Short mmCIF file of C-alpha atoms in Angstrom, two decimals:
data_model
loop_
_atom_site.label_atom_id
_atom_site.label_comp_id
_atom_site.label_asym_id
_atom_site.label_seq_id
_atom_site.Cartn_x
_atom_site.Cartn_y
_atom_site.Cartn_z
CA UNK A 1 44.81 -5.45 30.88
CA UNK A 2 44.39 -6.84 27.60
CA UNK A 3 40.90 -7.93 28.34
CA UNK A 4 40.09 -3.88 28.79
CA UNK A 5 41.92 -3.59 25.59
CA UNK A 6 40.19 -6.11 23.92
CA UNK A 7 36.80 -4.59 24.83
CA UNK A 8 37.98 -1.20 24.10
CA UNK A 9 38.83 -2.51 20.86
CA UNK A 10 35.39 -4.08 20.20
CA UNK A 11 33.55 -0.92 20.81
CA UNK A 12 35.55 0.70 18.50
CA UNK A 13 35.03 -1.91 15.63
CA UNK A 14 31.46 -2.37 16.29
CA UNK A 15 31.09 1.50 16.21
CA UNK A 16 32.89 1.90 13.42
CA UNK A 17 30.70 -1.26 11.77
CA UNK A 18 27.30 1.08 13.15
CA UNK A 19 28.34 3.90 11.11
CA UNK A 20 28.80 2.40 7.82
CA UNK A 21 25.04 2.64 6.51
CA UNK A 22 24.90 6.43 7.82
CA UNK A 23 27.73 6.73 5.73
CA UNK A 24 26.58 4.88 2.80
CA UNK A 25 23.09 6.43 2.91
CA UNK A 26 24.27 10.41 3.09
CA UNK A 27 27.78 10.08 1.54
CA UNK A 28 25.71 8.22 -1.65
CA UNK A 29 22.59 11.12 -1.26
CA UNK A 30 25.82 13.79 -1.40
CA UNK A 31 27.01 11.87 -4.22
CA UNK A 32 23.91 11.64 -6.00
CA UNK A 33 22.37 14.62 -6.08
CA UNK A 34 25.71 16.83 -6.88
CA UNK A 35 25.09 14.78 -10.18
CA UNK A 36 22.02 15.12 -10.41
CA UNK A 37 22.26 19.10 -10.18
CA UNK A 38 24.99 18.70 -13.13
CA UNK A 39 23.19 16.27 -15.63
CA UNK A 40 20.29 18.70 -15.86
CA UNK A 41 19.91 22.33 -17.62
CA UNK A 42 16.83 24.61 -18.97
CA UNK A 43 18.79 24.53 -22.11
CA UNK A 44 18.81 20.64 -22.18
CA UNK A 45 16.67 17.91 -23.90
CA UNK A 46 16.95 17.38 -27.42
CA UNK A 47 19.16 14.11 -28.52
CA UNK A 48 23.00 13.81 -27.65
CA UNK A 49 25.78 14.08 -30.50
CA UNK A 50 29.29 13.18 -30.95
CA UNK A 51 30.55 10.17 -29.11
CA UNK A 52 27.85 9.60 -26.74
CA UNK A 53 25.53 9.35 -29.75
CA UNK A 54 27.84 6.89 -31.37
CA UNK A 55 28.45 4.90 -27.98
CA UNK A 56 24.47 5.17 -27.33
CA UNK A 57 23.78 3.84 -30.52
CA UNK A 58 25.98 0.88 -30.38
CA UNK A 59 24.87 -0.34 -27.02
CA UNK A 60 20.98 0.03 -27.44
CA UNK A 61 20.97 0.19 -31.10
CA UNK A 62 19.28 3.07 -31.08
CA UNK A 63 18.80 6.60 -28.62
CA UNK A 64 15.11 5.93 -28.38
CA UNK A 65 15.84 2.28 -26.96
CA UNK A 66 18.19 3.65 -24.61
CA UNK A 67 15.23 5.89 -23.40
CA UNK A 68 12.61 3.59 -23.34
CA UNK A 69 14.62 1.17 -20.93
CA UNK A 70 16.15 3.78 -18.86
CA UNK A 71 12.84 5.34 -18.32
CA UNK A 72 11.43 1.63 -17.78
CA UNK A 73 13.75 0.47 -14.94
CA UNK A 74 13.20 3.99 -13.69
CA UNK A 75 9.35 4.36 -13.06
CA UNK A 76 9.60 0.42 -11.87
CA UNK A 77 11.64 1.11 -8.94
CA UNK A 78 10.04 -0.19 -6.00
CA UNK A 79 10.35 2.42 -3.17
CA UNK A 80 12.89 5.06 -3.27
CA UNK A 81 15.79 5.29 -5.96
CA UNK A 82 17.68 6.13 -9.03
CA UNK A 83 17.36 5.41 -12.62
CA UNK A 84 21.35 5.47 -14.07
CA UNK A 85 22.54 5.50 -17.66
CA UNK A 86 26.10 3.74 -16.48
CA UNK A 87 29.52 3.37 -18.07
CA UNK A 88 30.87 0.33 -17.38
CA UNK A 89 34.80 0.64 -17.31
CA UNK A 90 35.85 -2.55 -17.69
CA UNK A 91 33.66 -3.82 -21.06
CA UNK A 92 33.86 0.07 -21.93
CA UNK A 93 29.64 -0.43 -22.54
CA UNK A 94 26.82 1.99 -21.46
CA UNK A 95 24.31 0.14 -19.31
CA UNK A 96 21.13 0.68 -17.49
CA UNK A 97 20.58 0.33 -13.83
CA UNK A 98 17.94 0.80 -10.83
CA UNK A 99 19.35 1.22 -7.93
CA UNK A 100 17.55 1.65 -3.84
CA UNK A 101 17.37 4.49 -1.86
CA UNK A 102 20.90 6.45 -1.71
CA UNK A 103 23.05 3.55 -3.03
CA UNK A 104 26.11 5.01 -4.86
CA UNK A 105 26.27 3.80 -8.38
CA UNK A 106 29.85 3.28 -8.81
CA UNK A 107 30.96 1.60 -5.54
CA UNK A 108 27.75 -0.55 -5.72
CA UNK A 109 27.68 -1.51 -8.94
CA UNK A 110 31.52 -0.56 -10.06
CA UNK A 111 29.19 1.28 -13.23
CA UNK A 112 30.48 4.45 -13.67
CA UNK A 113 27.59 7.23 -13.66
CA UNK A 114 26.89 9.52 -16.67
CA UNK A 115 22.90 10.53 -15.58
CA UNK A 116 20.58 9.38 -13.35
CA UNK A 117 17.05 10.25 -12.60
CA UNK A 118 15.54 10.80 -8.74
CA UNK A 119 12.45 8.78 -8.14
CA UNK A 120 12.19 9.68 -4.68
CA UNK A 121 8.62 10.79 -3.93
CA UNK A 122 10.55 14.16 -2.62
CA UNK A 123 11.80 14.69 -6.91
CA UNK A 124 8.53 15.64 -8.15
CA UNK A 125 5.45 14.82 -5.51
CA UNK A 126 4.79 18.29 -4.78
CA UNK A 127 4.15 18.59 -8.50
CA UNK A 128 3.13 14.92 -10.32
CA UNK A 129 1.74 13.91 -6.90
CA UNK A 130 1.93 9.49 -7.36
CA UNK A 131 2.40 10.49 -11.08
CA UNK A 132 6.05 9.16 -11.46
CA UNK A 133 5.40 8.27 -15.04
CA UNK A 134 4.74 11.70 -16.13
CA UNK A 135 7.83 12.93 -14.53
CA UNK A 136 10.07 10.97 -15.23
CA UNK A 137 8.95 11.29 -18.61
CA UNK A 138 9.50 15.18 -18.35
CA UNK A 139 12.71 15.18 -17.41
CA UNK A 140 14.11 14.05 -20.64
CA UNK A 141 13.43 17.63 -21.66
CA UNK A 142 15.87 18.91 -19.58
CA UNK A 143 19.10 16.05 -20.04
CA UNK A 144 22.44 17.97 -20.32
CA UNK A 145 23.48 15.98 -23.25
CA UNK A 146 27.73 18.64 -22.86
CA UNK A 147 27.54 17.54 -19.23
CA UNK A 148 26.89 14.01 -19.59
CA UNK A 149 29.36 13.96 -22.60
CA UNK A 150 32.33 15.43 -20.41
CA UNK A 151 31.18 12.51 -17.91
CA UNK A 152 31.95 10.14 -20.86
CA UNK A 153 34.85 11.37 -21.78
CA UNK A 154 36.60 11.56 -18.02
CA UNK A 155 35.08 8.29 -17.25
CA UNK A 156 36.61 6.62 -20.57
CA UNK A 157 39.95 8.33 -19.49
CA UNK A 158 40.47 6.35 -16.02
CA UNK A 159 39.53 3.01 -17.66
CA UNK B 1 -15.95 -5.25 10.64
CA UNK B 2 -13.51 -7.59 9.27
CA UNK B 3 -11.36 -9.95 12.15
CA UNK B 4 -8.37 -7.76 12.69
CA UNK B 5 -5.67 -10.59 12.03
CA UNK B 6 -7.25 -10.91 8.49
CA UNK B 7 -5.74 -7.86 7.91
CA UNK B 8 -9.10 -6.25 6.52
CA UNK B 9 -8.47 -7.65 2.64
CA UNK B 10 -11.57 -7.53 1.66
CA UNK B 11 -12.58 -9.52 -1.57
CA UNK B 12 -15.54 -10.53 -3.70
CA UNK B 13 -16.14 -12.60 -6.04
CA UNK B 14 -16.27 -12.43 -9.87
CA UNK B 15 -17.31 -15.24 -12.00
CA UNK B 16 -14.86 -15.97 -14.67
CA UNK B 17 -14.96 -18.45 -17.37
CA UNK B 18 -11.36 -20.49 -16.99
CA UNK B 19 -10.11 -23.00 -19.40
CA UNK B 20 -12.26 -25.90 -21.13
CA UNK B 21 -14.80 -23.50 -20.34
CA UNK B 22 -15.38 -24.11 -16.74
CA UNK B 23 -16.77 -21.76 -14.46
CA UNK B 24 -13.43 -20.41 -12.28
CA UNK B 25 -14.63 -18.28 -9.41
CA UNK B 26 -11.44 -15.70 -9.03
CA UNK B 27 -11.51 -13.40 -6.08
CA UNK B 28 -10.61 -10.00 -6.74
CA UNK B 29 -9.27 -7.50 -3.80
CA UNK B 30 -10.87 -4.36 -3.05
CA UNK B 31 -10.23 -1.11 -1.99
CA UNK B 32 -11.29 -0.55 1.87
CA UNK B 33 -13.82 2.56 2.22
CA UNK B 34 -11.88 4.91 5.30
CA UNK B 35 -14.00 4.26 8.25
CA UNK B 36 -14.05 8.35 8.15
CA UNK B 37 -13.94 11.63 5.75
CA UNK B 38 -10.37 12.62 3.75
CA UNK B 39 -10.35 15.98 6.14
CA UNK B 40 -11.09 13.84 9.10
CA UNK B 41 -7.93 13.27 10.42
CA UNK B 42 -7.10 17.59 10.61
CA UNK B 43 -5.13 18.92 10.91
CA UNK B 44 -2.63 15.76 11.48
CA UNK B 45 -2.71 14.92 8.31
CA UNK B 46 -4.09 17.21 5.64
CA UNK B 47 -7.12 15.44 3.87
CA UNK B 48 -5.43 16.68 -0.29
CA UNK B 49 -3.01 13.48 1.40
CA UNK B 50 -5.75 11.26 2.69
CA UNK B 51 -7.26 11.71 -1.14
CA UNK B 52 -4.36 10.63 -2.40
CA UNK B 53 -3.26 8.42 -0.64
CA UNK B 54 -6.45 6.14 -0.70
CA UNK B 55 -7.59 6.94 -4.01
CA UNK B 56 -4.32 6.43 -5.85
CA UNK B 57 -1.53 4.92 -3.95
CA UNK B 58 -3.44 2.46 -1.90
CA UNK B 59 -6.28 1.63 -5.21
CA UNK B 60 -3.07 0.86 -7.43
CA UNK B 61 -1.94 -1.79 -4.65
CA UNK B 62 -5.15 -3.53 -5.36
CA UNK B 63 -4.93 -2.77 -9.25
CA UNK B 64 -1.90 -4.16 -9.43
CA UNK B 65 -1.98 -7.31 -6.61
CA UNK B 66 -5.05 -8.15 -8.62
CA UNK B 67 -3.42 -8.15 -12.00
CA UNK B 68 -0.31 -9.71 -10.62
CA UNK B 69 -2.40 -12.61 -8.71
CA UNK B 70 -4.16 -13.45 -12.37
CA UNK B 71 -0.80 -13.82 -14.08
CA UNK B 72 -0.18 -16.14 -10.93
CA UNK B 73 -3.03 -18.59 -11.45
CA UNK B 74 -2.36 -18.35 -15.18
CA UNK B 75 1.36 -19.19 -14.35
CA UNK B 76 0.64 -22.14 -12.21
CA UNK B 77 -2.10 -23.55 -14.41
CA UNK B 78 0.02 -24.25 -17.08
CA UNK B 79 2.89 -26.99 -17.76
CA UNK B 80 5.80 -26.98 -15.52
CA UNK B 81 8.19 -26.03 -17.99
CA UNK B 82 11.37 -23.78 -17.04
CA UNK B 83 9.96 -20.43 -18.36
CA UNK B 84 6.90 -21.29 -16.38
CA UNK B 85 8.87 -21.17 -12.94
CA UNK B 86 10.66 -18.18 -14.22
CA UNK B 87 7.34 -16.48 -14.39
CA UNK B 88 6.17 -17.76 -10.94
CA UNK B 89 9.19 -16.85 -9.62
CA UNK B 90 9.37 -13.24 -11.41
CA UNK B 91 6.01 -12.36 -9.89
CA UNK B 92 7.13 -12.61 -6.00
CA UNK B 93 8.12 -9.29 -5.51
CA UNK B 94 5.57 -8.12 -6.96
CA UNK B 95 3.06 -9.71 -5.22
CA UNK B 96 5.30 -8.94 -2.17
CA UNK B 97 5.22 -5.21 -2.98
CA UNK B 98 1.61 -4.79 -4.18
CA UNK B 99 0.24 -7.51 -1.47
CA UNK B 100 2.15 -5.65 1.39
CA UNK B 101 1.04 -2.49 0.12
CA UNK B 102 -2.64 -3.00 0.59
CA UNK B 103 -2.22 -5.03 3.75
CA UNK B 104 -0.47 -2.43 5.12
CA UNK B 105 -2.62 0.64 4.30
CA UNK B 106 -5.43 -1.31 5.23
CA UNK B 107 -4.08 -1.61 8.53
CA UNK B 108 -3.48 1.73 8.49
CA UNK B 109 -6.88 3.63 7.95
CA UNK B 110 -8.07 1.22 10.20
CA UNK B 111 -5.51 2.25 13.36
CA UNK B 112 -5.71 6.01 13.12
CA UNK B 113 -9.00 8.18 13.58
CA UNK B 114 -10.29 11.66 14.21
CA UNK B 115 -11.21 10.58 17.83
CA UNK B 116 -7.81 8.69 18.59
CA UNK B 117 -4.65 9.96 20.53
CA UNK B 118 -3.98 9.81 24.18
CA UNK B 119 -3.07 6.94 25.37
CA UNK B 120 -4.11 3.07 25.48
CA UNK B 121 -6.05 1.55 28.97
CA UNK B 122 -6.50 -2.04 29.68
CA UNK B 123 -5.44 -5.42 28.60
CA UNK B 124 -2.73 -3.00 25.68
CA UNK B 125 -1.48 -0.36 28.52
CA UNK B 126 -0.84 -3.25 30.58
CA UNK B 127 1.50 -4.85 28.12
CA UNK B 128 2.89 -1.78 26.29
CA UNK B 129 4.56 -1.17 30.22
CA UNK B 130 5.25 -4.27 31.19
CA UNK B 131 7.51 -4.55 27.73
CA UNK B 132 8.38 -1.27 27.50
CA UNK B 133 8.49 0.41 30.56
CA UNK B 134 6.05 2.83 30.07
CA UNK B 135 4.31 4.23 27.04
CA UNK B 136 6.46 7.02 26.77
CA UNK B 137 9.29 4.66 26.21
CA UNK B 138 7.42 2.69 23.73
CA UNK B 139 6.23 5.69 22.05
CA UNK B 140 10.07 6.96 22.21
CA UNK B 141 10.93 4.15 20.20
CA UNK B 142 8.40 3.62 18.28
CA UNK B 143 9.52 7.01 16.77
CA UNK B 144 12.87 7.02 16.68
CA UNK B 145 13.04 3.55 14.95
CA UNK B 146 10.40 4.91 11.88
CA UNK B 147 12.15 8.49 11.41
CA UNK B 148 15.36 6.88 11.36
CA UNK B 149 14.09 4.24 8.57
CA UNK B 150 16.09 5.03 5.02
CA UNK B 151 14.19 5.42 2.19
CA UNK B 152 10.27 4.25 2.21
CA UNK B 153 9.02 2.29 4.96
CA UNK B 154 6.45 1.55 7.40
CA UNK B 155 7.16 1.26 11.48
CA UNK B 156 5.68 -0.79 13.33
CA UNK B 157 4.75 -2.09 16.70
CA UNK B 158 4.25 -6.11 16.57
CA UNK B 159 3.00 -8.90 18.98
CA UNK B 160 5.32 -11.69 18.96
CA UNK B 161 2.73 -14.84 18.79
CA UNK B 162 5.67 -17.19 20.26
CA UNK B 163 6.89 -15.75 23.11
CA UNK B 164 3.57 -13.32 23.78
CA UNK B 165 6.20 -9.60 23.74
CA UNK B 166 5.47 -6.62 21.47
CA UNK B 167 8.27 -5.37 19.73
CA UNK B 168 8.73 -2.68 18.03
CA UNK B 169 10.23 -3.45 14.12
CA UNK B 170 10.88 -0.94 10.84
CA UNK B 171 10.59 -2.62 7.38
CA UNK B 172 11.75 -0.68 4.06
CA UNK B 173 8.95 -0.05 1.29
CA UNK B 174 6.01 -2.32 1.70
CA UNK B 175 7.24 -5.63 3.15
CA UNK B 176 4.43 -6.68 5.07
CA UNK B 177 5.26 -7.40 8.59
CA UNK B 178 3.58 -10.73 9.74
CA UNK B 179 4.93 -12.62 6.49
CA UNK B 180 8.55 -10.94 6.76
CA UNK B 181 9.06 -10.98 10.85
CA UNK B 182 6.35 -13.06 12.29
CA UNK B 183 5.27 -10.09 13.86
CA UNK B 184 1.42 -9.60 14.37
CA UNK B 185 1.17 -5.68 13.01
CA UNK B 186 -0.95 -3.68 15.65
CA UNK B 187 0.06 -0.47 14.94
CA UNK B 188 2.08 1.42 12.06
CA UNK B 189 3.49 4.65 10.91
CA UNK B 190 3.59 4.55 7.04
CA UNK B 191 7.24 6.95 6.15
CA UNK B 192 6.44 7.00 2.72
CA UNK B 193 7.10 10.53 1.36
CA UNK B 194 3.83 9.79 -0.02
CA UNK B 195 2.34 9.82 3.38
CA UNK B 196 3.71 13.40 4.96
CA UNK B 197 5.03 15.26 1.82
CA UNK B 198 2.33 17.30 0.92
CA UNK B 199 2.03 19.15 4.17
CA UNK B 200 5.00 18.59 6.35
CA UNK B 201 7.49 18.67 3.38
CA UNK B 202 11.04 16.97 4.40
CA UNK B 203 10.43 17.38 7.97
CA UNK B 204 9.39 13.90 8.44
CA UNK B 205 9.75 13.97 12.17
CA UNK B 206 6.77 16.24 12.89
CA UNK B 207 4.72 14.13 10.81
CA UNK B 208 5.88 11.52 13.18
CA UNK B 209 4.97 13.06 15.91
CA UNK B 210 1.44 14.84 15.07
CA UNK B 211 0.77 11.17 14.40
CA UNK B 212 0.29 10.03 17.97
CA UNK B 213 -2.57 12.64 18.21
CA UNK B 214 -4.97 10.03 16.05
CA UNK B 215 -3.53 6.74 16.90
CA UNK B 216 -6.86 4.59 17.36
CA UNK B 217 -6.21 2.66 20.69
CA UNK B 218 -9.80 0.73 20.43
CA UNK B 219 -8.44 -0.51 16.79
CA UNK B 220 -5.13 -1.02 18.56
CA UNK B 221 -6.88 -2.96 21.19
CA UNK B 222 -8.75 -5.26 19.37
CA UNK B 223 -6.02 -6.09 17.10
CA UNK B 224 -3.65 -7.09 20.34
CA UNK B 225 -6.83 -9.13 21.42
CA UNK B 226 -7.16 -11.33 18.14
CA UNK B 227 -3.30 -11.53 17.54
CA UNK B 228 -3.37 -13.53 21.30
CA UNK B 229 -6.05 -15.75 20.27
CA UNK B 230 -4.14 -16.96 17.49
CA UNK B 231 -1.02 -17.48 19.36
#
């Protein structure tokens, strides 16, 4: 009796075990890309203001550094990823950070995430073709400097 | 035509003048010609892909295993100071990801043409059922195992040189099977959105599957052949 149990129980663990990378890999894409869809906006680009200017500023030393690393790490990613612009809750400082395939920012990294950029092929192929640079580099036109903000702001609240 | 275990990188040499002004013969890698046209493969894979794919993806694997294999040499000519083994060390995966990528594309033109599909006779059919079952199962696999693979990555179906089996294997971006498994690559299906995108959009499953139509089984073949001589 308890060996059926102990099988029974087994299954169940090892299933349970099987279905933690499905979960991982569509609960981080879900995760992901409802950002994603949020940090952008045809009336973005431009620089931020405020307190994400002032918190930019004192972790890169300057907006343009913060760009020129995020966009870095980004267009290095081997493979399919994202390029985050992080808050990190417990030093309360921004950070960069590359991370593979679907892999949720925060529960990876514990980074809380402000913007990221797609570099799967499927974000701009169609368009840049193996071109990543040029995209990547094109979507700083479209940042949604309020939305990221507001991300800032609720992040700063829960740490 | 290039031994098929040698993977295909094909190199020539460039005179270069190395330190104390010696003569340092470096060997560069080359882009493979395809062994037929970019529409060639029609209308499994659309020839705008085969372009691209050749002509940029694969051509900045050798660009940048080249460059990377020069800051290598430079690396390991010098003193062996701490910042030196940092470099060496910082270089891997990059030579991991720019070496695997032209290994593995040159594997790949090489196993797929315009007179391929059907299925394999001989010496491979024999061993495809005796470790499969039957080609359909291998082929079953074979599938599943690459559509399933998250993110960029090549399938593949390997000869294991130790205990003579082919197995089927999946490998994320381009980790080159023979140096990451032991596997001896015979054939592979290259999941890169790169590969598919263009014409079969997110439906990466009937890439998959149009695929079979142009798998080379001579290339296949003669691959199997050389990976049991050298096992």
């Amino acid at each position: 009796m308890f060996t059926v149990l102990f099988f029974q129980l087994s299954d169940n663990i090892n299933q349970i075990i099987k279905l933690q990378p499905v979960l991982k890999f569509n609960g981080g894409g879900h995760i992901n890309h409802s950002i994603f869809w949020e940090v952008l906006s045809p009336n973005g680009g431009g620089e931020p203001t405020g307190d994400l200017m002032h918190i930019i500023t004192r972790d890169f030393g300057s907006f343009d550094r913060m760009k020129e690393e995020l966009t870095n790490v980004t267009v290095a990613i081997q493979g399919s990823g994202w390029g985050w612009l992080g808050y990190n809750p417990n030093s309360f400082r921004l950070r960069v950070a590359a991370l593979p395939n679907q892999d949720p920012l925060q529960p990876t990294t514990g980074l809380i995430p402000l913007f990221g950029i797609d570099v799967w092929e499927h974000a701009y192929y169609l368009q840049y073709k193996n071109v990543r640079p040029d995209y990547v580099k094109a979507i700083w036109n479209i940042v949604n400097w309020n939305a990221v903000s507001e991300r800032l702001a609720a992040a700063k609240q829960c740490s | 035509m290039l031994s098929a275990v040698s993977a295909s990188v094909a190199k020539s040499i460039l005179p270069k003048t190395g330190a104390l002004g010696t003569l340092v013969a470096r060997l560069k890698h080359t882009l493979p010609d395809l062994p037929y046209d970019y529409n060639a493969l029609e209308p499994y894979i659309s020839a705008d892909i085969m372009k691209l794919h050749h002509q940029k993806h694969h051509q900045t694997y050798v660009n940048n295993l080249n460059a990377a294999e020069e800051q290598l040499a430079e690396a390991m000519h010098k003193d062996m100071s701490v910042d030196n083994i940092n470099q060496i060390i910082k270089l891997q995966p990059v030579l991991k990801f720019n070496g695997g990528g032209h290994i593995n594309h040159s594997i790949f033109w090489e196993v797929l043409s315009p007179n391929g599909g059907g299925e394999p006779t001989g010496d491979l059919m024999h061993i495809i059922t005796r470790d499969f079952g039957s080609f359909d199962r291998m082929k079953e696999e074979l599938t599943n195992v690459t559509v399933a693979i998250q993110g960029s990555g090549w399938g593949w179906l390997g000869y294991n040189p130790n205990s003579f089996r082919l197995r089927v294997a999946a490998l994320p971006n381009q980790d080159p099977l023979q140096p990451t498994t032991g596997l001896i690559p015979l054939f592979g299906i290259d999941v890169w959105e790169h590969a598919y995108y263009l014409q079969y959009k997110n439906v990466r499953p009937d890439y998959v599957k149009a695929i079979w139509n142009i798998v080379n089984w001579n290339a296949v073949s003669e691959r199997l052949a050389a990976a049991k001589q050298c096992s």
